[in-house]
Coordinates of N, CA and C and ligand atoms in Angstrom, one line a residue:
X23 N -5.1 26.9 -33.4 CA -5.0 27.3 -32.0 C -6.1 26.7 -31.2
X24 N -5.8 26.2 -30.0 CA -6.8 25.6 -29.2 C -7.3 26.5 -28.1
X25 N -8.5 26.6 -27.8 CA -9.0 27.4 -26.7 C -8.8 26.8 -25.4
X26 N -8.6 25.5 -25.4 CA -8.5 24.7 -24.2 C -7.2 23.8 -24.2
X27 N -6.5 23.7 -23.1 CA -5.3 22.9 -23.0 C -5.7 21.5 -22.7
X28 N -6.6 21.3 -21.8 CA -6.9 19.9 -21.4 C -8.4 19.7 -21.4
X29 N -9.0 18.8 -22.1 CA -10.4 18.6 -22.1 C -10.8 17.2 -21.6
X30 N -12.0 17.1 -21.1 CA -12.6 15.9 -20.7 C -13.8 15.7 -21.6
X31 N -13.8 14.7 -22.4 CA -14.9 14.4 -23.3 C -15.7 13.2 -22.8
X32 N -17.0 13.5 -22.7 CA -17.9 12.4 -22.3 C -18.6 11.9 -23.5
X33 N -18.5 10.6 -23.8 CA -19.2 10.0 -24.9 C -20.1 8.9 -24.3
X34 N -21.4 9.0 -24.7 CA -22.3 8.0 -24.1 C -22.1 6.7 -24.9
X35 N -22.5 5.6 -24.3 CA -22.4 4.3 -24.9 C -23.2 4.2 -26.2
X36 N -24.4 4.8 -26.1 CA -25.3 4.8 -27.3 C -24.7 5.4 -28.5
X37 N -23.9 6.4 -28.3 CA -23.3 7.1 -29.4 C -22.2 6.3 -30.1
X38 N -21.9 5.1 -29.5 CA -20.9 4.3 -30.2 C -21.5 3.2 -31.0
X39 N -22.8 3.0 -30.9 CA -23.4 1.9 -31.6 C -24.4 2.5 -32.7
X40 N -24.7 1.7 -33.7 CA -25.6 2.2 -34.7 C -26.9 1.4 -34.6
X41 N -28.0 2.0 -34.3 CA -29.2 1.3 -34.1 C -29.8 0.6 -35.4
X42 N -29.3 1.1 -36.5 CA -29.8 0.6 -37.8 C -28.9 -0.6 -38.2
X43 N -27.9 -0.9 -37.5 CA -27.0 -2.0 -37.9 C -27.6 -3.4 -37.6
X44 N -27.8 -4.1 -38.7 CA -28.5 -5.4 -38.6 C -27.7 -6.5 -37.8
X45 N -26.4 -6.3 -37.8 CA -25.6 -7.3 -37.0 C -25.7 -7.1 -35.5
X46 N -26.3 -5.9 -35.1 CA -26.5 -5.5 -33.7 C -25.1 -5.5 -33.0
X47 N -24.1 -5.1 -33.7 CA -22.8 -4.9 -33.0 C -22.9 -3.8 -31.9
X48 N -22.3 -4.1 -30.8 CA -22.4 -3.1 -29.7 C -21.5 -1.8 -30.1
X49 N -20.5 -2.1 -30.8 CA -19.6 -1.0 -31.2 C -19.6 -0.9 -32.8
X50 N -20.0 0.2 -33.3 CA -20.1 0.4 -34.8 C -18.7 0.8 -35.3
X51 N -18.2 0.0 -36.2 CA -16.8 0.3 -36.8 C -16.8 1.7 -37.4
X52 N -17.8 2.1 -38.2 CA -17.8 3.4 -38.8 C -17.9 4.5 -37.8
X53 N -18.8 4.3 -36.8 CA -18.9 5.4 -35.8 C -17.6 5.5 -35.0
X54 N -17.1 4.4 -34.5 CA -15.9 4.5 -33.7 C -14.7 5.1 -34.5
X55 N -14.6 4.7 -35.8 CA -13.5 5.2 -36.6 C -13.6 6.7 -36.8
X56 N -14.9 7.1 -37.1 CA -15.1 8.6 -37.3 C -14.8 9.3 -36.0
X57 N -15.2 8.8 -34.9 CA -15.0 9.5 -33.6 C -13.4 9.6 -33.4
X58 N -12.7 8.5 -33.6 CA -11.3 8.5 -33.4 C -10.6 9.5 -34.4
X59 N -11.1 9.6 -35.6 CA -10.6 10.6 -36.5 C -10.7 12.0 -35.9
X60 N -11.9 12.3 -35.3 CA -12.1 13.6 -34.7 C -11.1 13.8 -33.5
X61 N -11.0 12.8 -32.7 CA -10.1 12.9 -31.5 C -8.7 13.0 -31.9
X62 N -8.3 12.3 -33.0 CA -6.9 12.3 -33.4 C -6.5 13.7 -33.9
X63 N -7.5 14.4 -34.6 CA -7.2 15.7 -35.1 C -6.9 16.7 -34.0
X64 N -7.7 16.6 -32.9 CA -7.4 17.6 -31.8 C -6.2 17.1 -31.0
X65 N -5.9 15.8 -30.9 CA -4.7 15.3 -30.3 C -3.5 15.8 -31.0
X66 N -3.6 15.8 -32.4 CA -2.5 16.3 -33.2 C -2.2 17.8 -33.0
X67 N -3.2 18.5 -32.6 CA -3.1 19.9 -32.3 C -2.4 20.2 -31.0
X68 N -2.2 19.1 -30.2 CA -1.5 19.2 -28.9 C -2.5 19.3 -27.7
X69 N -3.8 19.1 -28.0 CA -4.7 19.1 -26.8 C -4.6 17.9 -26.0
X70 N -4.6 18.1 -24.7 CA -4.6 16.9 -23.7 C -6.0 16.4 -23.5
X71 N -6.1 15.1 -23.6 CA -7.5 14.5 -23.6 C -7.7 13.4 -22.6
X72 N -8.8 13.6 -21.9 CA -9.4 12.5 -21.1 C -10.7 12.2 -21.6
X73 N -11.1 10.9 -21.6 CA -12.5 10.6 -22.1 C -13.2 9.7 -21.1
X74 N -14.5 10.0 -20.9 CA -15.3 9.1 -20.1 C -16.3 8.5 -21.0
X75 N -16.4 7.1 -21.1 CA -17.4 6.5 -21.9 C -18.5 5.9 -21.1
X76 N -19.7 6.0 -21.6 CA -20.9 5.4 -20.9 C -21.0 3.9 -21.3
X77 N -22.1 3.3 -20.9 CA -22.3 1.9 -21.2 C -23.7 1.6 -21.7
X78 N -24.5 2.7 -22.0 CA -25.9 2.5 -22.3 C -26.2 1.6 -23.5
X79 N -25.2 1.4 -24.4 CA -25.4 0.6 -25.6 C -25.4 -0.9 -25.2
X80 N -25.0 -1.2 -23.9 CA -24.9 -2.6 -23.5 C -25.9 -2.8 -22.3
X81 N -25.8 -2.0 -21.3 CA -26.6 -2.2 -20.1 C -26.7 -0.9 -19.3
X82 N -27.9 -0.7 -18.7 CA -28.1 0.4 -17.8 C -28.7 -0.2 -16.5
X83 N -28.2 0.3 -15.4 CA -28.6 -0.2 -14.1 C -30.1 -0.3 -13.9
X84 N -30.8 0.8 -14.4 CA -32.2 0.8 -14.2 C -33.0 -0.3 -14.9
X85 N -32.4 -1.0 -15.8 CA -33.0 -2.1 -16.5 C -33.0 -3.3 -15.6
X86 N -32.3 -3.3 -14.5 CA -32.1 -4.5 -13.7 C -33.4 -4.9 -13.1
X87 N -34.2 -4.0 -12.6 CA -35.4 -4.3 -11.9 C -36.4 -5.2 -12.8
X88 N -36.4 -4.9 -14.0 CA -37.3 -5.7 -15.0 C -36.8 -7.1 -15.0
X89 N -35.5 -7.4 -14.9 CA -35.0 -8.7 -14.9 C -35.1 -9.4 -13.6
X90 N -35.5 -8.7 -12.6 CA -35.5 -9.3 -11.2 C -34.1 -9.3 -10.6
X91 N -33.2 -8.4 -11.2 CA -31.9 -8.3 -10.6 C -31.8 -7.1 -9.7
X92 N -31.1 -7.2 -8.6 CA -31.1 -6.1 -7.7 C -30.3 -4.9 -8.3
X93 N -30.7 -3.7 -7.9 CA -30.2 -2.5 -8.5 C -28.7 -2.4 -8.4
X94 N -28.1 -2.8 -7.3 CA -26.7 -2.6 -7.1 C -25.9 -3.5 -8.1
X95 N -26.5 -4.7 -8.3 CA -25.9 -5.7 -9.3 C -26.0 -5.1 -10.7
X96 N -27.2 -4.5 -10.9 CA -27.5 -3.9 -12.2 C -26.5 -2.8 -12.5
X97 N -26.2 -2.0 -11.5 CA -25.3 -0.9 -11.7 C -23.9 -1.4 -12.0
X98 N -23.5 -2.5 -11.3 CA -22.2 -3.1 -11.5 C -22.2 -3.7 -13.0
X99 N -23.3 -4.2 -13.5 CA -23.3 -4.6 -14.9 C -23.1 -3.4 -15.8
X100 N -23.8 -2.3 -15.4 CA -23.6 -1.1 -16.2 C -22.2 -0.6 -16.2
X101 N -21.5 -0.6 -15.1 CA -20.2 -0.2 -15.0 C -19.2 -1.1 -15.8
X102 N -19.5 -2.4 -15.7 CA -18.6 -3.3 -16.5 C -18.9 -3.0 -18.0
X103 N -20.1 -2.7 -18.4 CA -20.4 -2.4 -19.8 C -19.5 -1.2 -20.3
X104 N -19.3 -0.2 -19.4 CA -18.4 0.9 -19.8 C -17.0 0.5 -20.0
X105 N -16.6 -0.6 -19.3 CA -15.2 -1.1 -19.4 C -15.1 -1.7 -20.8
X106 N -16.1 -2.4 -21.3 CA -16.0 -3.0 -22.6 C -15.9 -1.9 -23.7
X107 N -16.7 -0.9 -23.5 CA -16.6 0.2 -24.5 C -15.2 0.9 -24.5
X108 N -14.7 1.1 -23.3 CA -13.4 1.7 -23.1 C -12.3 0.9 -23.8
X109 N -12.3 -0.4 -23.6 CA -11.3 -1.2 -24.2 C -11.4 -1.1 -25.7
X110 N -12.6 -1.1 -26.2 CA -12.8 -1.0 -27.6 C -12.3 0.3 -28.2
X111 N -12.6 1.4 -27.5 CA -12.2 2.7 -28.0 C -10.7 2.9 -27.9
X112 N -10.1 2.3 -26.8 CA -8.7 2.3 -26.7 C -8.0 1.7 -27.9
X113 N -8.6 0.5 -28.3 CA -8.0 -0.3 -29.4 C -8.1 0.5 -30.7
X114 N -9.3 1.2 -30.9 CA -9.4 1.9 -32.2 C -8.5 3.1 -32.2
X115 N -8.3 3.8 -31.1 CA -7.4 4.9 -31.0 C -6.0 4.5 -31.3
X116 N -5.6 3.4 -30.6 CA -4.2 2.9 -30.8 C -4.0 2.5 -32.3
X117 N -5.0 1.9 -32.9 CA -4.7 1.5 -34.3 C -4.7 2.7 -35.2
X118 N -5.2 3.8 -34.8 CA -5.0 5.1 -35.6 C -3.7 5.8 -35.2
X119 N -2.9 5.2 -34.3 CA -1.7 5.8 -33.9 C -1.8 6.8 -32.8
X120 N -2.9 6.8 -32.1 CA -3.0 7.7 -30.9 C -2.8 6.9 -29.6
X121 N -1.8 7.3 -28.8 CA -1.5 6.6 -27.6 C -2.7 6.7 -26.6
X122 N -3.1 5.6 -26.1 CA -4.3 5.6 -25.3 C -4.2 4.5 -24.2
X123 N -4.9 4.7 -23.1 CA -4.9 3.7 -22.0 C -6.3 3.8 -21.3
X124 N -6.6 2.8 -20.6 CA -7.9 2.8 -19.8 C -7.6 2.7 -18.3
X125 N -8.3 3.6 -17.6 CA -8.3 3.5 -16.1 C -9.7 3.2 -15.7
X126 N -9.8 2.1 -15.0 CA -11.2 1.7 -14.5 C -11.4 2.0 -13.0
X127 N -12.5 2.5 -12.7 CA -12.8 2.7 -11.3 C -13.1 1.5 -10.5
X128 N -13.4 0.4 -11.2 CA -13.5 -0.9 -10.5 C -12.5 -1.9 -11.2
X129 N -11.9 -2.7 -10.3 CA -10.9 -3.6 -10.9 C -11.7 -4.6 -11.8
X130 N -11.3 -4.6 -13.1 CA -12.1 -5.4 -14.1 C -11.3 -6.6 -14.6
X131 N -10.2 -6.4 -15.2 CA -9.4 -7.5 -15.7 C -8.1 -6.9 -16.0
X132 N -7.2 -7.8 -16.5 CA -5.8 -7.3 -16.7 C -5.7 -6.4 -17.9
X133 N -6.7 -6.2 -18.6 CA -6.7 -5.3 -19.8 C -6.7 -3.9 -19.5
X134 N -7.1 -3.5 -18.2 CA -7.2 -2.1 -17.9 C -6.4 -1.8 -16.6
X135 N -6.0 -0.5 -16.4 CA -5.4 -0.1 -15.2 C -6.5 0.3 -14.2
X136 N -6.1 0.1 -12.9 CA -7.1 0.6 -11.9 C -6.9 2.2 -11.8
X137 N -8.0 2.8 -11.7 CA -8.0 4.3 -11.7 C -7.0 4.9 -10.6
X138 N -6.2 5.8 -11.1 CA -5.3 6.5 -10.2 C -5.2 7.9 -10.7
X139 N -5.7 8.9 -9.9 CA -5.8 10.3 -10.4 C -4.4 10.8 -10.8
X140 N -3.4 10.6 -9.9 CA -2.1 11.2 -10.2 C -1.5 10.6 -11.4
X141 N -1.6 9.3 -11.6 CA -1.0 8.6 -12.8 C -1.7 9.1 -14.0
X142 N -3.1 9.2 -13.9 CA -3.9 9.6 -15.1 C -3.5 11.0 -15.5
X143 N -3.3 11.9 -14.5 CA -3.0 13.3 -14.8 C -1.6 13.3 -15.6
X144 N -0.7 12.5 -15.1 CA 0.6 12.5 -15.7 C 0.5 12.0 -17.1
X145 N -0.2 10.9 -17.3 CA -0.4 10.3 -18.7 C -1.0 11.3 -19.6
X146 N -2.1 12.0 -19.1 CA -2.7 13.0 -20.0 C -1.8 14.1 -20.4
X147 N -1.0 14.5 -19.4 CA 0.0 15.6 -19.7 C 1.0 15.2 -20.7
X148 N 1.3 13.8 -20.7 CA 2.3 13.3 -21.7 C 1.6 13.0 -23.0
X149 N 0.4 13.4 -23.2 CA -0.4 13.3 -24.4 C -0.9 11.9 -24.7
X150 N -1.0 11.1 -23.6 CA -1.7 9.8 -23.8 C -3.2 10.1 -23.6
X151 N -4.1 9.6 -24.4 CA -5.5 9.8 -24.2 C -5.9 8.8 -23.1
X152 N -6.4 9.3 -22.0 CA -6.8 8.4 -20.9 C -8.3 8.2 -20.9
X153 N -8.7 7.0 -21.1 CA -10.2 6.7 -21.1 C -10.6 6.2 -19.7
X154 N -11.5 6.9 -19.1 CA -11.9 6.5 -17.8 C -13.2 5.6 -17.9
X155 N -13.1 4.4 -17.3 CA -14.2 3.5 -17.4 C -14.8 3.3 -16.0
X156 N -16.0 2.8 -16.0 CA -16.7 2.4 -14.7 C -17.2 3.6 -13.9
X157 N -17.4 4.7 -14.6 CA -17.9 5.9 -13.9 C -17.2 6.3 -12.7
X158 N -18.0 6.4 -11.6 CA -17.4 6.8 -10.3 C -17.0 5.5 -9.5
X159 N -17.4 4.4 -10.0 CA -17.1 3.1 -9.3 C -18.1 2.7 -8.3
X160 N -19.1 3.6 -8.2 CA -20.2 3.4 -7.2 C -21.6 3.2 -7.8
X161 N -22.4 2.4 -7.3 CA -23.8 2.3 -7.8 C -24.6 3.6 -7.5
X162 N -25.7 3.8 -8.2 CA -26.6 4.9 -8.1 C -26.0 6.2 -8.6
X163 N -24.8 6.1 -9.3 CA -24.3 7.3 -10.0 C -24.4 7.1 -11.5
X164 N -24.1 8.2 -12.3 CA -24.1 8.1 -13.7 C -22.7 8.3 -14.2
X165 N -22.5 8.0 -15.5 CA -21.2 8.3 -16.1 C -21.0 9.8 -16.3
X166 N -22.0 10.6 -16.3 CA -21.9 12.0 -16.4 C -21.2 12.5 -15.1
X167 N -21.7 12.0 -14.0 CA -21.0 12.3 -12.7 C -19.6 11.9 -12.6
X168 N -19.4 10.6 -13.2 CA -18.0 10.1 -13.3 C -17.1 11.1 -14.1
X169 N -17.7 11.6 -15.2 CA -17.0 12.5 -16.1 C -16.6 13.8 -15.4
X170 N -17.6 14.4 -14.7 CA -17.4 15.6 -14.0 C -16.3 15.4 -12.9
X171 N -16.4 14.3 -12.2 CA -15.4 14.0 -11.2 C -14.0 13.9 -11.8
X172 N -13.9 13.1 -12.8 CA -12.5 12.9 -13.5 C -12.0 14.2 -14.1
X173 N -12.9 15.0 -14.6 CA -12.4 16.3 -15.1 C -11.8 17.1 -14.0
X174 N -12.5 17.2 -12.9 CA -11.9 18.0 -11.8 C -10.6 17.3 -11.2
X175 N -10.7 16.0 -11.1 CA -9.5 15.3 -10.5 C -8.3 15.5 -11.4
X176 N -8.4 15.6 -12.7 CA -7.3 15.6 -13.6 C -7.0 17.0 -14.1
X177 N -7.6 18.0 -13.6 CA -7.3 19.4 -13.9 C -7.7 19.7 -15.3
X178 N -8.8 19.2 -15.8 CA -9.3 19.6 -17.2 C -9.9 21.1 -17.1
X179 N -9.8 21.8 -18.3 CA -10.3 23.1 -18.4 C -11.7 23.2 -18.7
X180 N -12.3 22.1 -19.2 CA -13.6 22.1 -19.7 C -14.2 20.7 -19.7
X181 N -15.5 20.6 -19.6 CA -16.2 19.3 -19.7 C -17.0 19.3 -21.0
X182 N -16.6 18.5 -22.0 CA -17.3 18.4 -23.2 C -18.3 17.3 -23.1
X183 N -19.6 17.7 -23.0 CA -20.7 16.7 -22.9 C -21.3 16.5 -24.2
X184 N -21.0 15.4 -24.9 CA -21.6 15.2 -26.2 C -23.0 14.6 -26.0
X185 N -23.9 15.1 -26.9 CA -25.3 14.6 -26.8 C -25.9 14.4 -28.2
X186 N -27.1 13.9 -28.3 CA -27.8 13.6 -29.6 C -28.2 14.9 -30.2
X187 N -28.5 15.9 -29.3 CA -29.0 17.2 -29.9 C -27.9 18.2 -29.7
X188 N -27.9 19.3 -30.6 CA -26.8 20.2 -30.6 C -26.7 21.2 -29.5
X189 N -27.1 20.9 -28.3 CA -26.9 21.9 -27.2 C -28.0 21.8 -26.2
X190 N -28.2 22.9 -25.4 CA -29.3 23.0 -24.4 C -30.4 23.8 -25.0
X191 N -31.6 23.4 -24.9 CA -32.7 24.1 -25.5 C -33.7 24.4 -24.4
X192 N -34.6 25.4 -24.7 CA -35.7 25.8 -23.7 C -36.7 24.7 -23.5
X193 N -36.8 23.8 -24.5 CA -37.7 22.6 -24.4 C -37.1 21.5 -25.3
X194 N -37.6 20.3 -25.1 CA -37.1 19.2 -25.8 C -37.2 19.4 -27.4
X195 N -36.0 19.5 -28.1 CA -36.0 19.8 -29.5 C -36.5 18.6 -30.3
X196 N -36.5 17.5 -29.7 CA -37.0 16.3 -30.5 C -38.5 16.3 -30.6
X197 N -39.1 16.8 -29.5 CA -40.6 16.8 -29.4 C -41.2 18.2 -29.9
X198 N -40.4 19.3 -29.8 CA -40.9 20.6 -30.2 C -40.0 21.2 -31.3
X199 N -40.6 21.5 -32.4 CA -39.9 22.0 -33.5 C -39.5 23.5 -33.3
X200 N -40.2 24.2 -32.4 CA -40.0 25.6 -32.1 C -39.0 25.8 -30.9
X201 N -38.4 24.7 -30.5 CA -37.5 24.8 -29.3 C -36.3 25.7 -29.7
X202 N -35.9 26.5 -28.7 CA -34.8 27.5 -28.9 C -33.5 27.1 -28.2
X203 N -32.4 27.1 -28.9 CA -31.1 26.7 -28.3 C -30.5 27.9 -27.6
X204 N -29.9 27.6 -26.5 CA -29.1 28.7 -25.8 C -27.6 28.5 -26.3
X205 N -27.0 29.6 -26.6 CA -25.6 29.6 -27.0 C -24.7 29.6 -25.8
X206 N -25.1 30.4 -24.8 CA -24.4 30.5 -23.5 C -25.3 30.6 -22.4
X207 N -24.9 30.1 -21.3 CA -25.7 30.1 -20.0 C -24.7 30.2 -18.9
X208 N -25.2 30.8 -17.8 CA -24.4 30.6 -16.5 C -25.0 29.5 -15.8
X209 N -24.2 29.0 -14.8 CA -24.8 27.9 -14.0 C -26.1 28.3 -13.3
X210 N -26.1 29.6 -12.8 CA -27.2 30.2 -12.1 C -28.4 30.2 -13.1
X211 N -28.2 30.6 -14.3 CA -29.4 30.7 -15.3 C -29.9 29.3 -15.6
X212 N -29.0 28.4 -15.7 CA -29.5 27.0 -16.0 C -30.3 26.4 -14.9
X213 N -29.9 26.8 -13.6 CA -30.7 26.3 -12.5 C -32.0 27.0 -12.4
X214 N -32.0 28.4 -12.6 CA -33.2 29.2 -12.5 C -34.2 28.8 -13.5
X215 N -33.8 28.5 -14.8 CA -34.7 28.1 -15.8 C -35.0 26.6 -15.8
X216 N -34.4 25.9 -14.8 CA -34.6 24.5 -14.6 C -34.3 23.7 -15.9
X217 N -33.1 24.0 -16.5 CA -32.7 23.3 -17.7 C -31.9 22.1 -17.4
X218 N -32.1 21.0 -18.1 CA -31.4 19.8 -17.9 C -30.1 19.8 -18.7
X219 N -29.0 20.2 -18.0 CA -27.7 20.3 -18.7 C -27.0 18.9 -18.5
X220 N -26.9 18.5 -17.2 CA -26.3 17.2 -16.8 C -27.2 16.8 -15.7
X221 N -27.0 15.5 -15.2 CA -27.7 15.2 -14.0 C -27.3 16.1 -12.8
X222 N -28.1 16.1 -11.8 CA -27.9 17.1 -10.7 C -26.5 17.0 -10.0
X223 N -26.1 15.8 -9.8 CA -24.8 15.6 -9.1 C -23.7 16.1 -9.9
X224 N -23.7 15.7 -11.2 CA -22.6 16.1 -12.1 C -22.6 17.7 -12.3
X225 N -23.8 18.2 -12.4 CA -23.9 19.7 -12.6 C -23.4 20.4 -11.3
X226 N -23.8 19.9 -10.1 CA -23.3 20.5 -8.9 C -21.8 20.5 -8.8
X227 N -21.2 19.3 -9.2 CA -19.7 19.2 -9.1 C -19.0 20.2 -10.0
X228 N -19.6 20.4 -11.2 CA -19.0 21.4 -12.2 C -19.2 22.8 -11.6
X229 N -20.4 23.1 -11.1 CA -20.7 24.4 -10.6 C -19.7 24.8 -9.4
X230 N -19.6 23.8 -8.5 CA -18.8 24.1 -7.3 C -17.3 24.3 -7.7
X231 N -16.9 23.6 -8.8 CA -15.5 23.8 -9.2 C -15.3 24.7 -10.3
X232 N -16.4 25.5 -10.7 CA -16.3 26.5 -11.8 C -15.7 25.8 -13.1
X233 N -16.1 24.6 -13.3 CA -15.7 23.9 -14.5 C -16.7 24.2 -15.6
X234 N -16.3 24.9 -16.7 CA -17.2 25.1 -17.8 C -17.7 23.8 -18.4
X235 N -18.9 23.8 -18.9 CA -19.5 22.6 -19.5 C -19.9 23.1 -21.0
X236 N -19.4 22.3 -21.9 CA -19.9 22.6 -23.3 C -20.8 21.4 -23.7
X237 N -22.1 21.6 -24.0 CA -23.0 20.6 -24.4 C -23.1 20.7 -26.0
X238 N -22.7 19.7 -26.7 CA -22.7 19.8 -28.1 C -22.9 18.4 -28.8
X239 N -23.1 18.5 -30.1 CA -23.4 17.2 -30.8 C -22.0 16.8 -31.5
X240 N -21.7 15.5 -31.1 CA -20.4 15.0 -31.6 C -20.4 14.5 -33.0
X241 N -21.5 13.9 -33.4 CA -21.6 13.1 -34.6 C -21.4 13.9 -35.9
X242 N -21.3 15.3 -35.8 CA -21.1 16.1 -37.0 C -19.6 16.3 -37.3
X243 N -19.2 16.1 -38.5 CA -17.8 16.1 -38.8 C -17.2 17.5 -38.5
X244 N -16.1 17.4 -37.8 CA -15.3 18.7 -37.4 C -15.8 19.4 -36.2
X245 N -16.9 18.9 -35.6 CA -17.5 19.6 -34.4 C -16.6 19.6 -33.2
X246 N -15.9 18.5 -33.0 CA -14.9 18.5 -31.8 C -13.8 19.5 -32.0
X247 N -13.3 19.6 -33.3 CA -12.3 20.5 -33.6 C -12.8 22.0 -33.4
X248 N -14.0 22.2 -33.9 CA -14.6 23.6 -33.7 C -14.8 23.9 -32.2
X249 N -15.2 22.9 -31.5 CA -15.4 23.1 -30.0 C -14.1 23.4 -29.3
X250 N -13.1 22.7 -29.7 CA -11.8 22.9 -29.1 C -11.2 24.2 -29.4
X251 N -11.5 24.7 -30.6 CA -11.0 26.0 -31.1 C -11.8 27.2 -30.6
X252 N -12.8 26.8 -29.8 CA -13.6 27.9 -29.1 C -14.7 28.5 -30.0
X253 N -15.0 27.8 -31.2 CA -16.1 28.3 -32.0 C -17.4 28.0 -31.4
X254 N -18.4 28.7 -31.8 CA -19.7 28.6 -31.2 C -20.4 27.3 -31.6
X255 N -20.2 26.2 -30.9 CA -21.0 25.0 -31.2 C -21.7 24.6 -29.9
X256 N -22.9 24.3 -30.0 CA -23.6 23.9 -28.8 C -23.9 25.0 -27.8
X257 N -23.9 24.6 -26.5 CA -24.2 25.6 -25.4 C -23.0 25.5 -24.4
X258 N -22.5 26.7 -24.2 CA -21.4 26.8 -23.2 C -22.0 27.3 -21.9
X259 N -21.8 26.5 -20.8 CA -22.3 26.9 -19.5 C -21.1 27.2 -18.6
X260 N -21.1 28.4 -18.1 CA -19.9 28.9 -17.3 C -20.4 29.6 -16.0
X261 N -19.4 29.9 -15.2 CA -19.7 30.5 -13.9 C -20.3 31.9 -14.0
X262 N -19.8 32.7 -15.0 CA -20.4 34.0 -15.2 C -20.4 34.4 -16.6
Ligands
UDP308 N1 -23.0 3.4 -13.5 C1 -22.9 3.3 -12.1 N2 -22.1 4.2 -11.5 C2 -21.4 5.2 -12.1 C3 -21.5 5.2 -13.5 C4 -22.4 4.3 -14.2 O1 -23.5 2.5 -11.4 O2 -20.7 5.9 -11.5 C5 -23.9 2.3 -14.1 C6 -25.3 2.7 -14.2 O3 -26.1 1.5 -14.0 C7 -25.5 3.2 -15.6 C8 -24.5 2.4 -16.4 O4 -23.4 2.2 -15.5 O5 -26.8 3.0 -16.1 C9 -24.1 2.9 -17.7 O6 -23.8 4.3 -17.5 P1 -24.7 5.4 -18.2 O7 -26.1 5.0 -18.2 O8 -24.4 6.7 -17.6 O9 -24.2 5.3 -19.7 P2 -24.5 6.3 -20.9 O10 -25.9 6.7 -20.8 O11 -23.6 7.5 -20.8 O12 -24.2 5.4 -22.1

């Protein structure tokens, strides 16, 4: 049984590549296939799925300044990077027998559809996994904000924000071994305690639309299924 009918899963670009891979492939075959296995399992359960992919494994807009490239161009490079990841993920999903398509917020090439909320909603309801690329389509935003926006636009019940650490902590768990994880938080508590759940714009969008956010670690086998079934994985942030 699934606790959610329709989910929006945010996967960062970094999570799709393996930093130890000597070939420096931007997409790791093992990581992508494992991710698709997790997605396929919840898709088989009948869960409707939208995915937003990041592009950090290829390019981030804030790196532009170092190159002497203007920020807006850098952000366009970052958005195009997410399109590359989205096409790759679509391919791996399809080869595993999961129907998938890509909607891009910026016209990229003939390989992807241009984003259309109504069409995407229909495709998700028909059990096609829709991968949203190019974030919001605008510079100065993040793919987290793109993910919150797409979740609201396509009527998702929850925003699954996958991260490197298994939830929201009172301090950075990578730097502090005594960091304590929160199992549940309200939007108000997260704000009050000044906790970094998502970037401010993405967080505000979720809060305004009462869209629950689950922050969890995706790389652990079965975690997506546990999350979908409402088991306690990560940190659940809700309105009350
Ligand atoms: N980006 C953007 N507008 C958006 C979403 C993303 O300009 O709405 C650009 C931005 O430069 C960002 C890059 O795309 O650095 C890749 O996205 P992000 O850093 O969020 O990827 P992730 O960290 O999730 O891999």
